[in-house]
JSON list of C-alpha atoms in Angstrom, two decimals:
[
{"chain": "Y", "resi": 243, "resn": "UNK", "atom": "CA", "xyz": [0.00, 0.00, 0.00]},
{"chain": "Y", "resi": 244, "resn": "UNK", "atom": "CA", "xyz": [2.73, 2.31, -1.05]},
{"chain": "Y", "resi": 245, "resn": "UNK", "atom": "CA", "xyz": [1.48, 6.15, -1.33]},
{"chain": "Y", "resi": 246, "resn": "UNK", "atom": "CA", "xyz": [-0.94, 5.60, 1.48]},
{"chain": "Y", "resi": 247, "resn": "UNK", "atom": "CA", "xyz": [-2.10, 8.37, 4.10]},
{"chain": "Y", "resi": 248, "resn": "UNK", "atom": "CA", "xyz": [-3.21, 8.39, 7.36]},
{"chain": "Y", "resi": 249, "resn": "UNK", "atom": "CA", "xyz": [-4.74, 10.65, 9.29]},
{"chain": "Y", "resi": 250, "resn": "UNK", "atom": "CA", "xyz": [-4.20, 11.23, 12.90]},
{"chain": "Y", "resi": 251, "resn": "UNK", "atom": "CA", "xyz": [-6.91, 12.49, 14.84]},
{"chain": "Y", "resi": 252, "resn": "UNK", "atom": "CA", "xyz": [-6.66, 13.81, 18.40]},
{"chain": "Y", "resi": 253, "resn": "UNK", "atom": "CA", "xyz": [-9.13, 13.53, 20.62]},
{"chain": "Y", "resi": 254, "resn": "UNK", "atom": "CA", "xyz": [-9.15, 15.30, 23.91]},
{"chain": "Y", "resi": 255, "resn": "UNK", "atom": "CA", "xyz": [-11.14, 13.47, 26.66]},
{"chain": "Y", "resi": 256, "resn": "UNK", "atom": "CA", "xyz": [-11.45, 15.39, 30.00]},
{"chain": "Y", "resi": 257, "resn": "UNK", "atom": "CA", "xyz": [-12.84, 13.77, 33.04]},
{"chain": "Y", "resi": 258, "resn": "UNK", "atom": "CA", "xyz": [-16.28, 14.91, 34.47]},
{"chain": "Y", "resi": 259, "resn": "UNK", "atom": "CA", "xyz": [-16.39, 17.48, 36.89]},
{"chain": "Y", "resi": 260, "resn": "UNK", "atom": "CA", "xyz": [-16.67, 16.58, 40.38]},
{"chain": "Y", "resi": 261, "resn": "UNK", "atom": "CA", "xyz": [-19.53, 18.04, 43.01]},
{"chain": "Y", "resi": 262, "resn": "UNK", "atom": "CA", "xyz": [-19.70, 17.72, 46.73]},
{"chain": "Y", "resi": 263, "resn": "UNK", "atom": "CA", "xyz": [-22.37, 16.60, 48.37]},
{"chain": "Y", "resi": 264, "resn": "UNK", "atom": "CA", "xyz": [-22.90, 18.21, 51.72]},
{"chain": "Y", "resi": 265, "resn": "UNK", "atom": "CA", "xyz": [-24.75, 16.81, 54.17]},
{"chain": "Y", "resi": 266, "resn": "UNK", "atom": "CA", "xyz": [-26.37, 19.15, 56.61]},
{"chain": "Y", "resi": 267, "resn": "UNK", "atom": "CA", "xyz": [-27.06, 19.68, 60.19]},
{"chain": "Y", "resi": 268, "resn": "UNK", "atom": "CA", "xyz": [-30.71, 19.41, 61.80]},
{"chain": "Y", "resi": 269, "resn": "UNK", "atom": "CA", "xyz": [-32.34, 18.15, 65.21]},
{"chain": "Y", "resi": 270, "resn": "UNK", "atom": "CA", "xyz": [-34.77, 16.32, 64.12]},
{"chain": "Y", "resi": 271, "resn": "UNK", "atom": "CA", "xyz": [-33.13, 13.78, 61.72]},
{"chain": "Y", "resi": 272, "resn": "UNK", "atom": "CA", "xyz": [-31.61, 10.41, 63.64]},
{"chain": "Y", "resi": 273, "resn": "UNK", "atom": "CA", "xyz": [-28.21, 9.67, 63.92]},
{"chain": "Y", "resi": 274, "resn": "UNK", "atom": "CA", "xyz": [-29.46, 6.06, 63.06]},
{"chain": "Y", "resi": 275, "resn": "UNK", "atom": "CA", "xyz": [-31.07, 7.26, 59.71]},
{"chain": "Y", "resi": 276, "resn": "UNK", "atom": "CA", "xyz": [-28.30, 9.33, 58.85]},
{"chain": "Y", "resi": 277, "resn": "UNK", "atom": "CA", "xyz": [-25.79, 6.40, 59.13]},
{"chain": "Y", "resi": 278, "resn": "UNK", "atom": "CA", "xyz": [-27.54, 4.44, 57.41]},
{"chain": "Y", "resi": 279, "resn": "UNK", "atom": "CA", "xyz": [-28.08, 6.84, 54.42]},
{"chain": "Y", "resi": 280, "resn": "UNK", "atom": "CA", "xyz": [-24.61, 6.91, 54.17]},
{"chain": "Y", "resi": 281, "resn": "UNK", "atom": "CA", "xyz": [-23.84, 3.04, 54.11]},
{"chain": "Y", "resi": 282, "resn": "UNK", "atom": "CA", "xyz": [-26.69, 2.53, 52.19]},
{"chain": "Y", "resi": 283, "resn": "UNK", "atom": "CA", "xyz": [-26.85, 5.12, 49.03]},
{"chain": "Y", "resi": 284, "resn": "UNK", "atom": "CA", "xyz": [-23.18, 6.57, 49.68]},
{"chain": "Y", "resi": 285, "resn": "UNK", "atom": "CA", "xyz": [-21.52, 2.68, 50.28]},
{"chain": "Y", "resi": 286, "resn": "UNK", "atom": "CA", "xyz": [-19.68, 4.11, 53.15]},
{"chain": "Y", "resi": 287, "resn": "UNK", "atom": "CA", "xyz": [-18.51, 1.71, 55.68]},
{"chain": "Y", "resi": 288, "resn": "UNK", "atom": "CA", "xyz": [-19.88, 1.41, 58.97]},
{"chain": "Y", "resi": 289, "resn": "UNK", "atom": "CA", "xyz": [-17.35, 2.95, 60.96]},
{"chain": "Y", "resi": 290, "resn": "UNK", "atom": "CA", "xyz": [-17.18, 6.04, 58.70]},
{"chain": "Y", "resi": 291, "resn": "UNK", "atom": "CA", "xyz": [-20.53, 6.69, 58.39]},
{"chain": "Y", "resi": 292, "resn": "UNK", "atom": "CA", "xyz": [-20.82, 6.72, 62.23]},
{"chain": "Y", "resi": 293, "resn": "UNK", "atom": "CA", "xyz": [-17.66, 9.26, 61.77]},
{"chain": "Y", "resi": 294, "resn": "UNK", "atom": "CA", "xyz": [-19.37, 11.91, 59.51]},
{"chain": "Y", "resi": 295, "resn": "UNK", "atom": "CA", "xyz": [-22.55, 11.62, 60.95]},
{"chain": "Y", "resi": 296, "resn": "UNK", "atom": "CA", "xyz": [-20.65, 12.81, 64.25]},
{"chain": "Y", "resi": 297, "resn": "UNK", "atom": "CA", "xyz": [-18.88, 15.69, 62.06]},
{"chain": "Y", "resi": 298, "resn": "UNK", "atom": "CA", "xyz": [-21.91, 16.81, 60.80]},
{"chain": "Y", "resi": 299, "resn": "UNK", "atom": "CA", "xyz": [-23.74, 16.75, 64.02]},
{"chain": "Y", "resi": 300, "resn": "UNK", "atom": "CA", "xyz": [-20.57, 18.58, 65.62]},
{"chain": "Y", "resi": 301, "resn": "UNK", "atom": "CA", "xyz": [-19.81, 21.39, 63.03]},
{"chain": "Y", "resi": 302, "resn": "UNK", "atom": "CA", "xyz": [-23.13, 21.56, 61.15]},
{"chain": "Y", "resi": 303, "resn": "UNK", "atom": "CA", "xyz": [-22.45, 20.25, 57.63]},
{"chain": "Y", "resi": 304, "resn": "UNK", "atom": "CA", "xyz": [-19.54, 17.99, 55.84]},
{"chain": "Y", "resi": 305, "resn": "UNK", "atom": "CA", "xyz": [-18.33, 17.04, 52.63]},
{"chain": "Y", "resi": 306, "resn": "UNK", "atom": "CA", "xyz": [-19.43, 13.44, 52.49]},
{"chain": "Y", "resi": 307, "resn": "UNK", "atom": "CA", "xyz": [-18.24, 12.36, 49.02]},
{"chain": "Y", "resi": 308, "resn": "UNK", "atom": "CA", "xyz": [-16.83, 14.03, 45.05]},
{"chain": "Y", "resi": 309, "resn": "UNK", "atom": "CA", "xyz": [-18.99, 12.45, 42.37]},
{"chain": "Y", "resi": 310, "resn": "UNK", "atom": "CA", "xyz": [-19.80, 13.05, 38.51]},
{"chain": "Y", "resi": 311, "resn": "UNK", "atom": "CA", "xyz": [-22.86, 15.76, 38.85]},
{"chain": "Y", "resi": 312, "resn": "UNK", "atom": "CA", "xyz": [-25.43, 12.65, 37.67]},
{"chain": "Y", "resi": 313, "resn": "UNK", "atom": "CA", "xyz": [-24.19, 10.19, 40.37]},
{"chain": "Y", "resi": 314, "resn": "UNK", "atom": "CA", "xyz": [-24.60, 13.16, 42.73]},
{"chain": "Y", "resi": 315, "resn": "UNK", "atom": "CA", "xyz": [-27.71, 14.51, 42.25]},
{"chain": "Y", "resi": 316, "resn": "UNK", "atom": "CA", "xyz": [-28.95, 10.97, 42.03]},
{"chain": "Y", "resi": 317, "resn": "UNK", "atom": "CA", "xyz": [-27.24, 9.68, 45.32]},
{"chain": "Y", "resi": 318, "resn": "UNK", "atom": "CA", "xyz": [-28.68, 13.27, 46.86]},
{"chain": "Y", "resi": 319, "resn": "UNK", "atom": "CA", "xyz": [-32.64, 12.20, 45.34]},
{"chain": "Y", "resi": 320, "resn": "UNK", "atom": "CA", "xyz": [-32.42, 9.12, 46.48]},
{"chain": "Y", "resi": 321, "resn": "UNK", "atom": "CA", "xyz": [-31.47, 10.01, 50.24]},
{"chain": "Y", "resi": 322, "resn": "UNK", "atom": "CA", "xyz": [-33.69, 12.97, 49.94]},
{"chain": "Y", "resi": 323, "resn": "UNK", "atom": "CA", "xyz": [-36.66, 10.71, 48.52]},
{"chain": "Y", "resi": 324, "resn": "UNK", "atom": "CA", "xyz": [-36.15, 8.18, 52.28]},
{"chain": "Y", "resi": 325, "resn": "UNK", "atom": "CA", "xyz": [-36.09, 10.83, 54.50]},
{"chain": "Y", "resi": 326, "resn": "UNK", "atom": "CA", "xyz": [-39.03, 12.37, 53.17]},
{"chain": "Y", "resi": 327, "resn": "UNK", "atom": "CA", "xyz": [-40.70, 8.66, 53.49]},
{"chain": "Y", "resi": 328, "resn": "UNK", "atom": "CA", "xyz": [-39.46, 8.54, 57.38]},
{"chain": "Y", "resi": 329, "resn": "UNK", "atom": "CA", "xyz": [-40.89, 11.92, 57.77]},
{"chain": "Y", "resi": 330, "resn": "UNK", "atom": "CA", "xyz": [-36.92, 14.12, 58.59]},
{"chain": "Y", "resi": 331, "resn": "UNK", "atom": "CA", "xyz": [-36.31, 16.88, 57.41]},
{"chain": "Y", "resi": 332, "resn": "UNK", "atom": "CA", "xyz": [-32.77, 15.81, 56.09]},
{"chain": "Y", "resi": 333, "resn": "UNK", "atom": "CA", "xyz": [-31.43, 18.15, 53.88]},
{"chain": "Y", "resi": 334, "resn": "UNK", "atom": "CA", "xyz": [-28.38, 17.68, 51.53]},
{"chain": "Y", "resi": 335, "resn": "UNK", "atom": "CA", "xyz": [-26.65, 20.04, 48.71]},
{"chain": "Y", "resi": 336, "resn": "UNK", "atom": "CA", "xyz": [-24.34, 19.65, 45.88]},
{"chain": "Y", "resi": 337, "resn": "UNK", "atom": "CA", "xyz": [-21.49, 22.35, 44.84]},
{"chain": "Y", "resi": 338, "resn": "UNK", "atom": "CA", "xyz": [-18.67, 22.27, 42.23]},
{"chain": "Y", "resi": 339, "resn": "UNK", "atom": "CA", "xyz": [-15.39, 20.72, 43.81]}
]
């Protein structure tokens, strides 16, 4: 295949933006139900859900995990959606990391 061209293309792939999701303070919401949002919909493990659900409680909100803007708004409806069902008032945001 003498006299042959090829073409190079470049592609640039960037990875997603990550967003925070910050869990929030209240004094109505369990402890229980907020560890077990976080081991449940967040796949946190025991131990450190018990951990930020004590930093949250303590200094009113935390950072509880970076995710691709779909997987966090969906993580953030979904825990949003139970505590709604269980009657809290459990309030979470997302912001640009």
């Amino acid at each position: 295949m003498q006299g042959e061209t090829r073409e190079k293309s470049r592609v640039n792939i960037r990875e997603p933006k990550h967003y925070r999701v910050i869990m929030h303070n209240d004094d109505f919401t369990s402890m229980d139900f907020v560890v077990s949002i976080l081991v449940d919909i967040f796949h946190k493990a025991e131990m450190e859900a018990e951990q930020l659900m004590l930093l949250v409680h303590e200094t009113g909100k935390t950072a509880i995990g970076s995710y691709p803007y779909d997987i966090a708004i969906t993580k953030v409806q979904a825990a949003t959606n139970r505590a709604k069902e269980e009657g809290f008032p459990f309030r979470m945001t997302i912001e640009e990391a």
